[in-house]
Amino acid sequence: EVQLVESGGGLVKPGRSLRVSCTGSGFTFGAYAMSWFRQAPGKGLEWVGFIRSKANGGTTEYAASVKGRFTISRDDSKRIAYLQMNSLKTEDTAVYYCARQTVYAVDNWFDPWGQGTLVSVSS
Amino acid sequence: DIQMTQSPSSLSASVGDRVTITCRASQRLTSYLNWYQQQPGKAPKLLIFAASSLQRGVPPRFSGSGSGTDFTLTISSLQPEDFATYFCQQSYNTPYTFGQGTKLEIK
């Protein structure tokens, strides 16, 4: 079974850092791009960023709202994607999801998603 | 950024009904449009990719259509487990943006 499991969420003060992890199983982790999304309480979905597979350069792209503060990385030997969040703001409070990204030609879709991990930023 | 507008924002329907949700993009997407279902407290689940391709394991009562700027998700005969929130998402370019969601409720 293809599965993603996030971990590492929690309560953090504004301005501090937190790293959340996404562990994959049931598929060739290194062959896929991995994306991160978030959903603030009671709100819609927001794409945070993604990391390409090493075969496609392992490069990253980010939403403007997190660029320069968040960093996505991957360790394919451990089957883990990371989201390092620095300089956290109260508006970063959300459930953070990772998702496997399938790239076909120039199209992309996201499946499966992990169960999510809650990040709360509050003093 | 590409703006995605879904309608309606909420919808009441009965088991067995046929329902259609629409999604309009602020620029042409060709067919780079995905649909997701989200149950309360759960992660989104991919239903349709590339506007009309049914994800493996998704019941065939779900279908997607459209191209360019206008897309639809149709559920041919609502089942109790279909009452959820549905989101469209454009994958034409980053940032990948979502519609605001359509909450499907039991009448």
Coordinates of C-alpha atoms in Angstrom, one line a residue:
Chain A
E1 CA 0.0 0.0 0.0
V2 CA 1.3 3.4 -0.9
Q3 CA 1.4 5.5 2.2
L4 CA 2.7 8.8 3.5
V5 CA 3.0 9.7 7.2
E6 CA 3.8 13.2 8.5
S7 CA 5.4 13.9 11.8
G8 CA 6.9 16.7 13.8
G9 CA 4.1 19.2 14.2
G10 CA 3.4 21.0 17.4
L11 CA 3.1 24.3 19.1
V12 CA 5.8 26.9 18.5
K13 CA 6.3 30.6 19.3
P14 CA 6.4 33.2 16.5
G15 CA 9.8 33.7 15.1
R16 CA 11.0 30.2 16.0
S17 CA 11.7 27.2 13.8
L18 CA 10.2 23.8 13.3
R19 CA 10.9 20.8 11.0
V20 CA 8.2 18.4 9.9
S21 CA 8.9 15.1 8.1
C22 CA 7.0 13.0 5.6
T23 CA 7.9 9.3 5.4
G24 CA 6.9 7.3 2.4
S25 CA 6.3 3.6 2.0
G26 CA 5.0 1.2 -0.7
F27 CA 6.5 3.0 -3.7
T28 CA 9.9 4.0 -5.1
F29 CA 10.2 7.2 -3.0
G30 CA 13.2 8.6 -4.9
A31 CA 11.5 8.4 -8.3
Y32 CA 8.8 11.0 -7.3
A33 CA 8.6 14.7 -6.7
M34 CA 7.1 15.5 -3.3
S35 CA 4.9 18.4 -2.5
W36 CA 3.8 20.1 0.7
F37 CA 0.4 21.7 1.2
R38 CA -1.3 23.4 4.2
Q39 CA -4.8 24.1 5.4
A40 CA -5.5 26.7 8.0
P41 CA -8.3 25.9 10.5
G42 CA -11.6 26.0 8.6
K43 CA -10.0 27.3 5.4
G44 CA -9.1 26.0 2.0
L45 CA -6.0 24.3 0.7
E46 CA -2.7 26.1 -0.1
W47 CA 0.3 24.7 -2.0
V48 CA 3.5 25.4 0.0
G49 CA 6.1 24.0 -2.3
F50 CA 7.7 20.9 -3.8
I51 CA 11.0 19.2 -4.5
R52 CA 11.8 17.4 -7.7
S53 CA 13.3 13.9 -7.8
K54 CA 17.1 13.7 -7.9
A55 CA 16.8 12.4 -11.5
N56 CA 15.1 15.8 -12.4
G57 CA 17.6 17.8 -10.5
G58 CA 16.2 17.7 -7.0
T59 CA 15.3 21.4 -7.3
T60 CA 12.6 23.2 -5.3
E61 CA 9.9 25.7 -5.9
Y62 CA 7.9 27.6 -3.2
A63 CA 4.8 29.7 -2.7
A64 CA 5.5 33.4 -2.4
S65 CA 4.1 33.3 1.2
V66 CA 6.9 31.0 2.4
K67 CA 9.8 31.7 0.0
G68 CA 12.9 32.5 1.9
R69 CA 11.5 31.1 5.2
F70 CA 10.7 27.5 4.4
T71 CA 13.0 24.9 2.9
I72 CA 12.1 21.5 1.4
S73 CA 14.7 18.7 1.3
R74 CA 14.7 15.0 0.9
D75 CA 16.7 12.0 2.0
D76 CA 15.8 9.2 -0.4
S77 CA 17.8 6.6 1.5
K78 CA 15.5 7.2 4.4
R79 CA 12.4 7.8 2.2
I80 CA 11.8 11.1 4.0
A81 CA 10.9 14.5 2.7
Y82 CA 11.4 17.4 5.1
L83 CA 9.8 20.8 5.5
Q84 CA 12.0 23.2 7.5
M85 CA 10.0 26.2 8.6
N86 CA 11.9 29.2 9.9
S87 CA 10.8 32.6 11.2
L88 CA 7.3 31.2 11.8
K89 CA 4.3 33.6 11.9
T90 CA 0.9 33.2 13.4
E91 CA -0.5 32.9 9.9
D92 CA 1.5 29.8 9.3
T93 CA -0.8 27.9 11.7
A94 CA -2.3 25.1 9.7
V95 CA -2.4 21.4 9.1
Y96 CA 0.5 20.5 6.9
Y97 CA 0.2 17.7 4.4
C98 CA 2.7 16.1 2.1
A99 CA 1.7 14.4 -1.1
R100 CA 3.4 12.3 -3.8
Q101 CA 3.5 14.3 -7.0
T102 CA 3.1 12.5 -10.3
V103 CA 4.6 14.4 -13.2
Y104 CA 3.5 13.3 -16.7
A105 CA 4.8 15.5 -19.5
V106 CA 4.0 18.9 -18.1
D107 CA 1.0 17.8 -16.0
N108 CA 1.1 17.1 -12.3
W109 CA -1.3 15.5 -9.8
F110 CA -1.0 14.7 -6.2
D111 CA -1.8 11.3 -4.7
P112 CA -1.7 10.0 -2.0
W113 CA -1.7 12.6 0.7
G114 CA -0.5 12.0 4.3
Q115 CA -2.8 12.3 7.2
G116 CA -1.4 15.8 8.1
T117 CA 0.4 17.3 11.0
L118 CA -0.8 20.3 12.9
V119 CA 1.6 23.3 13.3
S120 CA 0.3 25.9 15.7
V121 CA 2.2 29.2 15.9
S122 CA 1.3 31.2 19.0
S123 CA 2.9 33.1 21.8
Chain B
D1 CA -1.3 33.6 -9.9
I2 CA -4.2 31.7 -11.5
Q3 CA -7.4 32.2 -9.6
M4 CA -9.8 29.3 -9.3
T5 CA -13.5 29.9 -8.7
Q6 CA -15.8 27.1 -7.7
S7 CA -19.6 27.1 -7.7
P8 CA -21.6 26.6 -5.8
S9 CA -19.9 27.1 -2.4
S10 CA -22.4 24.7 -0.8
L11 CA -24.9 22.3 -2.1
S12 CA -27.7 20.3 -0.5
A13 CA -28.7 17.1 -2.2
S14 CA -30.2 13.7 -1.5
V15 CA -28.9 10.2 -1.9
G16 CA -29.4 9.1 -5.6
D17 CA -29.2 12.7 -6.9
R18 CA -27.0 13.8 -9.8
V19 CA -24.9 16.8 -8.9
T20 CA -22.5 19.0 -10.8
I21 CA -19.8 21.3 -9.4
T22 CA -18.1 23.8 -11.6
C23 CA -14.7 25.4 -11.5
R24 CA -13.6 28.3 -13.6
A25 CA -10.0 29.4 -14.0
S26 CA -8.7 32.9 -14.6
Q27 CA -6.7 31.8 -17.5
R28 CA -6.6 28.8 -19.9
L29 CA -5.4 25.6 -18.3
T30 CA -5.8 23.2 -21.3
S31 CA -6.6 20.1 -19.2
Y32 CA -4.3 20.6 -16.2
L33 CA -7.1 20.4 -13.7
N34 CA -7.5 18.0 -10.7
W35 CA -10.4 17.3 -8.4
Y36 CA -10.2 16.3 -4.8
Q37 CA -12.6 15.1 -2.1
Q38 CA -12.0 15.9 1.5
Q39 CA -14.0 14.3 4.4
P40 CA -14.0 16.3 7.7
G41 CA -10.8 15.8 9.6
K42 CA -9.2 13.9 6.8
A43 CA -6.6 14.5 4.0
P44 CA -7.8 15.3 0.5
K45 CA -8.2 12.4 -1.8
L46 CA -7.6 12.6 -5.6
L47 CA -10.7 11.8 -7.6
I48 CA -9.9 13.1 -11.1
F49 CA -6.7 14.2 -12.8
A50 CA -6.0 15.9 -16.1
A51 CA -9.6 17.2 -16.1
S52 CA -11.3 13.9 -17.0
S53 CA -9.1 10.9 -15.9
L54 CA -10.5 8.8 -13.1
Q55 CA -8.0 8.0 -10.4
R56 CA -7.6 4.3 -9.8
G57 CA -10.0 3.0 -7.2
V58 CA -12.4 5.9 -7.5
P59 CA -16.0 4.8 -8.3
P60 CA -17.1 5.5 -11.8
R61 CA -20.1 7.6 -10.6
F62 CA -17.5 10.4 -10.4
S63 CA -16.6 12.0 -13.7
G64 CA -14.8 15.2 -14.8
S65 CA -15.0 17.2 -18.0
G66 CA -13.9 20.5 -19.5
S67 CA -10.9 22.2 -20.9
G68 CA -9.6 25.7 -21.2
T69 CA -11.1 27.7 -18.4
D70 CA -14.3 25.9 -17.5
F71 CA -14.5 22.5 -15.8
T72 CA -17.1 20.3 -14.1
L73 CA -17.1 17.5 -11.6
T74 CA -20.3 15.3 -11.8
I75 CA -21.4 12.7 -9.4
S76 CA -24.0 10.6 -11.2
S77 CA -25.8 9.1 -8.2
L78 CA -24.9 10.4 -4.8
Q79 CA -24.0 7.8 -2.1
P80 CA -23.9 8.5 1.6
E81 CA -20.1 8.5 1.6
D82 CA -20.0 11.3 -1.0
F83 CA -21.1 14.0 1.4
A84 CA -17.9 15.9 1.8
T85 CA -16.1 19.0 0.5
Y86 CA -14.7 19.1 -3.1
F87 CA -11.8 21.1 -4.4
C88 CA -10.5 21.8 -7.8
Q89 CA -6.8 22.5 -8.4
Q90 CA -5.0 23.8 -11.3
S91 CA -1.6 22.2 -12.1
Y92 CA -0.8 24.4 -15.2
N93 CA 1.8 26.3 -13.3
T94 CA 3.1 27.2 -9.9
P95 CA 1.8 28.3 -7.5
Y96 CA -0.7 25.4 -7.8
T97 CA -3.9 27.0 -6.7
F98 CA -7.2 25.6 -5.5
G99 CA -10.8 26.6 -5.7
Q100 CA -12.4 27.6 -2.4
G101 CA -14.3 24.4 -2.1
T102 CA -17.8 23.1 -2.5
K103 CA -19.4 21.6 0.6
L104 CA -21.9 18.9 -0.3
E105 CA -24.5 18.3 2.4
I106 CA -27.4 16.0 2.9
K107 CA -30.8 17.5 2.2

